[in-house]
Short mmCIF file of C-alpha atoms in Angstrom, two decimals:
data_model
loop_
_atom_site.label_atom_id
_atom_site.label_comp_id
_atom_site.label_asym_id
_atom_site.label_seq_id
_atom_site.Cartn_x
_atom_site.Cartn_y
_atom_site.Cartn_z
CA MET A 1 182.99 129.69 110.36
CA PRO A 2 186.17 131.71 110.88
CA CYS A 3 187.75 133.10 107.77
CA PRO A 4 190.78 130.91 106.83
CA ASP A 5 193.71 131.85 104.51
CA THR A 6 192.37 129.45 101.99
CA TYR A 7 189.53 131.82 101.30
CA LEU A 8 191.87 134.33 99.51
CA PRO A 9 190.90 132.98 96.08
CA TRP A 10 187.16 133.77 96.88
CA PHE A 11 188.08 137.26 98.17
CA LEU A 12 189.94 137.74 95.00
CA LEU A 13 187.09 136.70 92.84
CA ALA A 14 184.63 138.97 94.70
CA GLU A 15 187.05 141.88 94.27
CA LEU A 16 187.44 141.60 90.50
CA PRO A 17 185.41 144.42 88.85
CA GLY A 18 182.75 143.26 86.46
CA LEU A 19 182.68 139.62 87.77
CA SER A 20 179.00 139.40 88.88
CA PRO A 21 177.70 136.78 91.39
CA ARG A 22 176.01 134.98 88.42
CA ALA A 23 179.34 134.80 86.59
CA ILE A 24 181.05 133.36 89.68
CA LYS A 25 178.30 130.75 90.14
CA ASN A 26 178.72 129.76 86.38
CA LEU A 27 182.48 129.55 86.71
CA ILE A 28 182.26 127.46 89.87
CA GLN A 29 179.97 125.06 88.28
CA CYS A 30 182.44 124.62 85.42
CA PHE A 31 185.78 124.69 87.42
CA LYS A 32 184.50 123.48 90.96
CA THR A 33 187.05 125.75 92.89
CA PRO A 34 188.08 129.37 92.77
CA ASP A 35 191.75 128.26 92.47
CA ALA A 36 190.96 126.27 89.31
CA ILE A 37 189.15 129.42 87.94
CA LEU A 38 192.10 131.71 88.59
CA LYS A 39 194.61 129.17 86.93
CA ALA A 40 192.43 128.59 83.84
CA SER A 41 193.59 129.62 80.41
CA LYS A 42 191.94 132.12 78.21
CA THR A 43 190.55 129.29 76.01
CA GLN A 44 189.12 127.51 78.98
CA LEU A 45 187.46 130.68 80.44
CA LEU A 46 185.86 131.55 76.95
CA SER A 47 184.25 128.25 76.92
CA VAL A 48 182.16 128.96 79.98
CA PRO A 49 178.48 130.02 79.14
CA ASP A 50 177.65 133.61 79.61
CA ILE A 51 181.20 134.65 80.30
CA SER A 52 182.24 137.64 78.14
CA ALA A 53 185.66 138.39 76.74
CA LYS A 54 185.71 141.46 79.02
CA VAL A 55 185.40 139.33 82.05
CA VAL A 56 187.97 136.91 80.80
CA LYS A 57 190.41 139.75 80.35
CA ILE A 58 189.79 140.83 84.00
CA LEU A 59 190.39 137.29 85.24
CA LEU A 60 193.71 137.08 83.42
CA GLU A 61 194.84 140.39 85.06
CA GLN A 62 193.91 139.12 88.48
CA LYS A 63 197.37 139.74 90.05
CA THR A 64 196.66 143.41 89.97
CA PHE A 65 193.99 142.99 92.55
CA GLU A 66 195.59 140.49 94.83
CA PRO A 67 197.00 143.04 97.39
CA VAL A 68 193.51 144.48 97.86
CA ALA A 69 192.00 141.11 98.38
CA GLN A 70 194.71 140.10 100.86
CA LYS A 71 194.07 143.32 102.84
CA ARG A 72 190.31 142.60 102.91
CA LEU A 73 190.97 138.99 104.07
CA ALA A 74 193.21 140.31 106.86
CA GLN A 75 190.59 142.93 108.05
CA VAL A 76 187.88 140.15 108.29
CA GLN A 77 190.23 137.79 110.06
CA ASN A 78 190.90 140.50 112.55
CA SER A 79 187.12 141.15 113.14
CA GLU A 80 184.37 139.13 114.85
CA TYR A 81 182.71 138.57 111.50
CA ARG A 82 182.29 135.13 110.11
CA VAL A 83 182.21 134.05 106.40
CA LEU A 84 180.46 131.57 104.27
CA VAL A 85 181.56 130.77 100.68
CA LEU A 86 179.34 129.36 97.98
CA THR A 87 180.73 125.87 98.22
CA ASP A 88 180.60 125.60 102.11
CA PRO A 89 178.27 122.86 103.38
CA GLU A 90 176.83 125.44 105.75
CA TYR A 91 175.88 127.80 102.89
CA PRO A 92 172.10 128.18 102.93
CA ALA A 93 170.70 125.66 100.40
CA LEU A 94 167.77 127.78 99.13
CA LEU A 95 170.02 130.78 98.59
CA LYS A 96 172.42 128.62 96.60
CA GLU A 97 169.56 127.77 94.17
CA ILE A 98 169.01 131.27 92.81
CA PRO A 99 170.83 132.23 89.53
CA ASP A 100 173.11 134.78 91.30
CA PRO A 101 173.87 133.81 94.87
CA PRO A 102 176.57 135.83 96.65
CA ALA A 103 179.95 134.08 96.41
CA LEU A 104 180.64 135.36 99.92
CA LEU A 105 178.32 135.89 102.93
CA PHE A 106 179.61 137.93 105.89
CA TYR A 107 177.62 137.57 109.06
CA ASP A 108 177.72 138.56 112.65
CA GLY A 109 175.95 136.30 115.06
CA THR A 110 174.88 132.80 114.46
CA PHE A 111 172.21 131.07 112.27
CA ASP A 112 171.19 127.55 111.44
CA PRO A 113 171.02 127.08 107.59
CA ASN A 114 168.66 124.13 108.03
CA THR A 115 165.98 126.26 109.74
CA PRO A 116 163.30 127.32 107.29
CA CYS A 117 163.04 131.10 106.75
CA ILE A 118 160.18 133.37 105.93
CA SER A 119 160.77 137.08 104.96
CA ILE A 120 158.54 139.81 106.12
CA VAL A 121 159.03 143.14 104.26
CA GLY A 122 157.20 146.32 103.72
CA SER A 123 157.16 150.20 103.93
CA ARG A 124 159.63 152.18 105.89
CA ASN A 125 156.89 154.67 106.59
CA ALA A 126 154.47 152.19 107.87
CA THR A 127 151.04 152.76 109.57
CA ARG A 128 150.36 151.40 113.08
CA TYR A 129 148.24 148.66 111.51
CA GLY A 130 151.24 147.62 109.34
CA ILE A 131 153.66 147.65 112.34
CA ASP A 132 151.29 145.65 114.53
CA THR A 133 150.70 143.10 111.80
CA ALA A 134 154.32 142.55 111.00
CA ARG A 135 155.14 142.13 114.68
CA TYR A 136 152.25 139.80 115.15
CA LEU A 137 153.01 137.58 112.15
CA ALA A 138 156.72 137.35 113.18
CA GLY A 139 155.94 136.34 116.56
CA ARG A 140 153.56 133.61 115.53
CA LEU A 141 155.79 132.24 112.79
CA THR A 142 158.82 132.05 115.11
CA ALA A 143 156.66 130.06 117.47
CA LEU A 144 156.28 127.48 114.68
CA GLY A 145 160.00 127.31 114.18
CA PHE A 146 160.49 129.69 111.22
CA THR A 147 163.45 132.16 111.14
CA ILE A 148 162.20 135.64 110.15
CA VAL A 149 164.23 137.39 107.52
CA SER A 150 164.05 141.21 106.78
CA GLY A 151 166.20 144.20 105.81
CA MET A 152 166.52 146.01 109.20
CA ALA A 153 165.02 149.12 107.71
CA LEU A 154 162.79 151.32 109.65
CA GLY A 155 158.98 150.45 109.72
CA ILE A 156 157.92 146.98 108.71
CA ASP A 157 161.23 145.46 108.74
CA THR A 158 162.13 146.64 112.25
CA ALA A 159 158.66 145.52 113.53
CA ALA A 160 159.28 142.05 111.99
CA HIS A 161 162.70 141.66 113.66
CA LYS A 162 161.28 142.87 117.03
CA GLY A 163 158.30 140.46 116.76
CA ALA A 164 160.75 137.55 116.19
CA LEU A 165 162.95 138.69 119.17
CA GLU A 166 160.04 138.88 121.51
CA ASN A 167 159.89 135.12 121.28
CA ASP A 168 162.85 133.96 123.39
CA ALA A 169 163.39 131.05 121.16
CA GLY A 170 162.75 133.09 117.96
CA GLN A 171 165.46 133.60 115.37
CA THR A 172 165.92 136.50 112.90
CA LEU A 173 168.25 137.34 110.10
CA ALA A 174 168.76 140.94 109.03
CA VAL A 175 170.19 141.39 105.48
CA LEU A 176 172.03 144.67 104.90
CA GLY A 177 172.55 146.75 101.89
CA SER A 178 175.93 147.85 103.28
CA GLY A 179 178.97 146.15 104.88
CA LEU A 180 178.71 145.13 108.56
CA ASP A 181 180.79 148.13 109.62
CA TYR A 182 178.04 150.37 108.44
CA ILE A 183 174.77 149.87 110.50
CA TYR A 184 172.12 151.47 108.42
CA PRO A 185 169.90 153.14 109.57
CA ARG A 186 171.98 154.40 112.51
CA HIS A 187 168.79 154.41 114.53
CA ASN A 188 168.79 150.56 114.55
CA ARG A 189 172.17 150.04 116.28
CA PRO A 190 170.47 148.73 119.39
CA LEU A 191 168.37 146.40 117.18
CA TYR A 192 171.52 145.13 115.55
CA SER A 193 172.96 144.17 118.87
CA ARG A 194 169.75 142.25 119.76
CA ILE A 195 169.65 140.45 116.42
CA ARG A 196 173.21 139.17 116.58
CA LYS A 197 172.44 137.47 119.96
CA GLN A 198 169.28 135.80 118.63
CA GLY A 199 170.14 135.28 114.93
CA ALA A 200 172.52 137.16 112.69
CA VAL A 201 173.15 140.21 110.59
CA VAL A 202 174.11 139.25 107.10
CA SER A 203 175.82 141.06 104.12
CA GLU A 204 177.45 140.09 100.75
CA PHE A 205 179.42 143.33 100.68
CA PHE A 206 182.83 143.73 102.24
CA PRO A 207 182.50 145.15 105.77
CA ASP A 208 183.65 148.74 104.83
CA THR A 209 181.10 149.11 102.16
CA ALA A 210 178.81 152.18 102.56
CA PRO A 211 174.96 151.91 102.20
CA LEU A 212 174.78 152.98 98.56
CA PRO A 213 171.40 153.06 96.77
CA ALA A 214 172.38 150.42 94.20
CA ASN A 215 173.16 147.93 96.94
CA PHE A 216 169.54 147.58 98.21
CA PRO A 217 168.11 145.79 95.15
CA ARG A 218 171.00 143.34 95.44
CA ARG A 219 170.15 142.89 99.14
CA ASN A 220 166.51 142.22 98.25
CA ARG A 221 167.43 139.10 96.12
CA ILE A 222 169.20 137.64 99.22
CA ILE A 223 166.11 138.28 101.34
CA ALA A 224 163.87 136.46 98.84
CA GLY A 225 166.52 133.72 98.12
CA LEU A 226 166.93 132.79 101.75
CA SER A 227 163.28 132.38 102.30
CA CYS A 228 160.66 129.69 101.37
CA GLY A 229 158.08 132.49 101.37
CA THR A 230 157.79 136.29 101.34
CA VAL A 231 155.21 138.25 103.14
CA VAL A 232 154.64 141.92 102.06
CA VAL A 233 152.74 143.79 104.75
CA GLU A 234 152.47 147.37 103.44
CA ALA A 235 154.06 148.69 100.29
CA ALA A 236 153.56 151.53 97.81
CA ARG A 237 152.97 150.67 94.08
CA LYS A 238 156.59 151.16 93.48
CA SER A 239 158.92 149.95 96.26
CA GLY A 240 161.71 147.79 97.11
CA SER A 241 159.32 145.34 98.84
CA LEU A 242 157.74 144.65 95.58
CA ILE A 243 161.12 143.90 94.04
CA THR A 244 161.64 141.33 96.76
CA ALA A 245 158.18 139.86 96.02
CA ARG A 246 158.86 139.73 92.24
CA LEU A 247 162.16 138.00 92.89
CA ALA A 248 160.50 135.43 95.29
CA GLY A 249 158.08 134.60 92.55
CA GLU A 250 160.88 134.23 90.04
CA TYR A 251 162.61 131.85 92.42
CA ASN A 252 159.34 129.67 92.71
CA ARG A 253 158.80 130.74 96.30
CA GLU A 254 155.45 131.61 97.85
CA VAL A 255 154.38 135.15 97.85
CA PHE A 256 151.89 136.47 100.44
CA ALA A 257 150.27 139.91 100.80
CA VAL A 258 148.43 141.45 103.74
CA PRO A 259 145.29 143.54 102.60
CA GLY A 260 144.88 147.03 103.87
CA SER A 261 142.62 150.01 103.58
CA ILE A 262 141.58 151.02 100.11
CA LYS A 263 142.13 154.57 101.19
CA SER A 264 145.84 154.01 102.10
CA SER A 265 148.59 154.46 99.53
CA LYS A 266 150.57 152.00 101.44
CA SER A 267 148.15 149.27 100.43
CA ARG A 268 148.42 149.77 96.79
CA GLY A 269 151.39 147.56 96.40
CA THR A 270 150.01 144.71 98.40
CA HIS A 271 146.65 144.97 96.65
CA HIS A 272 148.55 144.85 93.26
CA LEU A 273 150.27 141.67 94.43
CA ILE A 274 146.97 140.12 95.41
CA LYS A 275 145.62 140.91 91.89
CA GLN A 276 148.73 139.27 90.40
CA GLY A 277 148.13 136.00 92.30
CA ALA A 278 149.78 136.56 95.70
CA ARG A 279 148.11 134.70 98.49
CA LEU A 280 145.93 136.95 100.66
CA ILE A 281 146.63 136.41 104.35
CA GLU A 282 144.54 137.36 107.36
CA ASN A 283 146.69 135.39 109.93
CA GLU A 284 149.57 133.08 110.16
CA MET A 285 147.42 129.94 109.40
CA ASP A 286 147.09 131.29 105.79
CA ILE A 287 150.88 131.07 105.46
CA ILE A 288 151.03 127.66 107.25
CA ASP A 289 148.55 126.21 104.88
CA GLU A 290 151.04 126.80 102.08
CA LEU A 291 154.21 125.96 104.01
CA ALA A 292 153.12 123.36 106.37
CA GLN A 293 155.94 121.01 105.18
CA PHE A 294 158.42 123.40 106.85
CA VAL A 295 156.82 123.51 110.23
CA HIS A 296 159.03 121.36 112.67
CA VAL A 297 157.93 122.39 116.20
CA THR A 298 154.76 122.23 118.16
CA HIS A 299 152.75 125.43 118.17
CA LYS A 300 153.32 127.42 121.20
CA THR A 301 151.95 130.94 121.48
CA PRO A 302 154.52 133.36 123.02
CA ALA A 303 153.47 135.09 126.08
CA ALA A 304 153.84 138.49 124.31
CA PHE A 305 151.02 137.45 121.91
CA GLU A 306 148.56 135.87 124.39
CA PRO A 307 145.14 137.45 124.10
CA ILE A 308 144.17 139.92 126.79
CA LYS A 309 141.91 137.99 129.15
CA ASN A 310 140.78 140.76 131.48
CA LYS A 311 140.12 144.02 129.49
CA PRO A 312 139.58 147.06 131.53
CA THR A 313 135.91 147.97 131.88
CA MET A 314 134.52 150.92 129.97
CA ASP A 315 131.76 153.20 131.06
CA LYS A 316 128.81 154.18 128.70
CA ILE A 317 130.59 157.21 127.10
CA GLN A 318 133.92 155.26 126.61
CA THR A 319 132.02 152.38 125.01
CA MET A 320 130.26 154.71 122.62
CA VAL A 321 133.61 156.31 121.54
CA TYR A 322 135.29 152.87 121.30
CA LYS A 323 132.63 151.55 118.97
CA HIS A 324 133.60 154.45 116.49
CA LEU A 325 137.21 153.42 116.33
CA ASP A 326 138.89 151.02 114.08
CA LEU A 327 142.42 149.58 113.34
CA TYR A 328 142.91 152.52 110.99
CA PRO A 329 143.64 155.79 112.74
CA GLU A 330 140.68 158.14 112.90
CA HIS A 331 140.84 161.85 113.52
CA ILE A 332 139.28 163.04 116.71
CA ASP A 333 136.96 165.42 114.87
CA ARG A 334 135.50 162.56 112.88
CA ILE A 335 135.17 160.50 115.99
CA THR A 336 133.20 163.33 117.60
CA ALA A 337 131.00 163.84 114.62
CA SER A 338 130.09 160.21 114.27
CA SER A 339 129.47 159.50 117.90
CA GLY A 340 127.27 162.43 118.49
CA LEU A 341 129.01 163.30 121.71
CA THR A 342 130.54 166.70 122.65
CA SER A 343 134.24 167.30 121.99
CA ALA A 344 134.96 167.33 125.70
CA GLN A 345 133.30 163.99 126.21
CA VAL A 346 135.23 162.49 123.32
CA SER A 347 138.58 163.93 124.46
CA ALA A 348 138.06 162.68 128.04
CA ALA A 349 137.02 159.24 126.79
CA LEU A 350 139.93 158.89 124.36
CA LEU A 351 142.40 159.77 127.24
CA ASP A 352 140.99 157.18 129.58
CA LEU A 353 140.95 154.53 126.81
CA GLU A 354 144.60 155.38 126.00
CA LEU A 355 145.64 155.12 129.54
CA SER A 356 143.82 151.77 129.85
CA GLY A 357 145.90 150.46 126.92
CA LEU A 358 142.83 149.86 124.79
CA ILE A 359 143.66 152.39 121.96
CA VAL A 360 146.67 153.97 120.44
CA ARG A 361 147.21 157.76 119.88
CA HIS A 362 148.80 158.67 116.51
CA SER A 363 150.35 161.89 115.25
CA GLY A 364 147.86 164.41 113.91
CA ASN A 365 145.40 163.74 116.77
CA LYS A 366 144.27 160.36 115.45
CA PHE A 367 143.34 157.28 117.28
CA SER A 368 142.99 153.60 116.57
CA ILE A 369 142.17 150.44 118.56
CA LEU A 370 144.65 147.71 119.28
CA GLU A 371 144.42 144.36 117.45
CA GLU A 372 143.45 141.51 119.65
#
């Protein structure tokens, strides 16, 4: 919805230093409205659970921050951005359930708060296997009526958003670790434009907030909070994706993990999640088995994901080379050694297979097959 003048108290609460989203939620539960919070006495404020004397002092000195809040409100009113506050009926119900939901949500685009969301997250430096898997799952899940949520980072996030967008009816939400004036990473500006036409880009930060490192863990709780389930495709043992998965578990949401190669460091995080009890998934139906109650449309496979019906034919040499390839990139020297063919035969066959669209060339002279 547009940002009315009546939202000024919300902007003021969000502007006050030291007043966390958790504290604002506690205050709203006690006083019902931000106006009542700002008019409350010291005694009334001190009676609120988990509200410190320091926070009370800041609330009582609120007038100092009013000019800045008024300026921020005017900036948003003069933009194309829209705002939701914690008590709005349109505020996403699942997000409201978490202990520290954002008091304000700024967004560019449109989204239906009643549509079930699934988050797909993972490594920025993803493998071709991870990118293809994220894209595939996003496309399949949007065909079942889910909105795909991710963080618009490079790698898995970008693949998930693009997979959702390839389905004309697909919806996707990108949650930023910056304000909407700062598209990060810059490389994804075109993706931002696509998402806002087929979903929304969302942030809890005021529009002029830069993408500071401390913002991204806060962003992750929104990704997990919006979603009835979180899918981790690829992740290192220590990564932001595992933070998102941990938060999803704490919010009693389903956590899924895609297995990968035991040789890949990008699979260590997902394998750790599986050891900890995350659901191992091989396809979208493993997710649907757990979240079937949220499916509300008839399954229809998007054209972009229809299986290839007429594969190009391969000659004897190409067939021999193809049999020595897998979903994981293999160096040309190892392909040559395992196939028993000459370097010239393997090079020629790989070129023909690549031109036929049957395999993918990776950096470092490595090759892999396409997942069907």
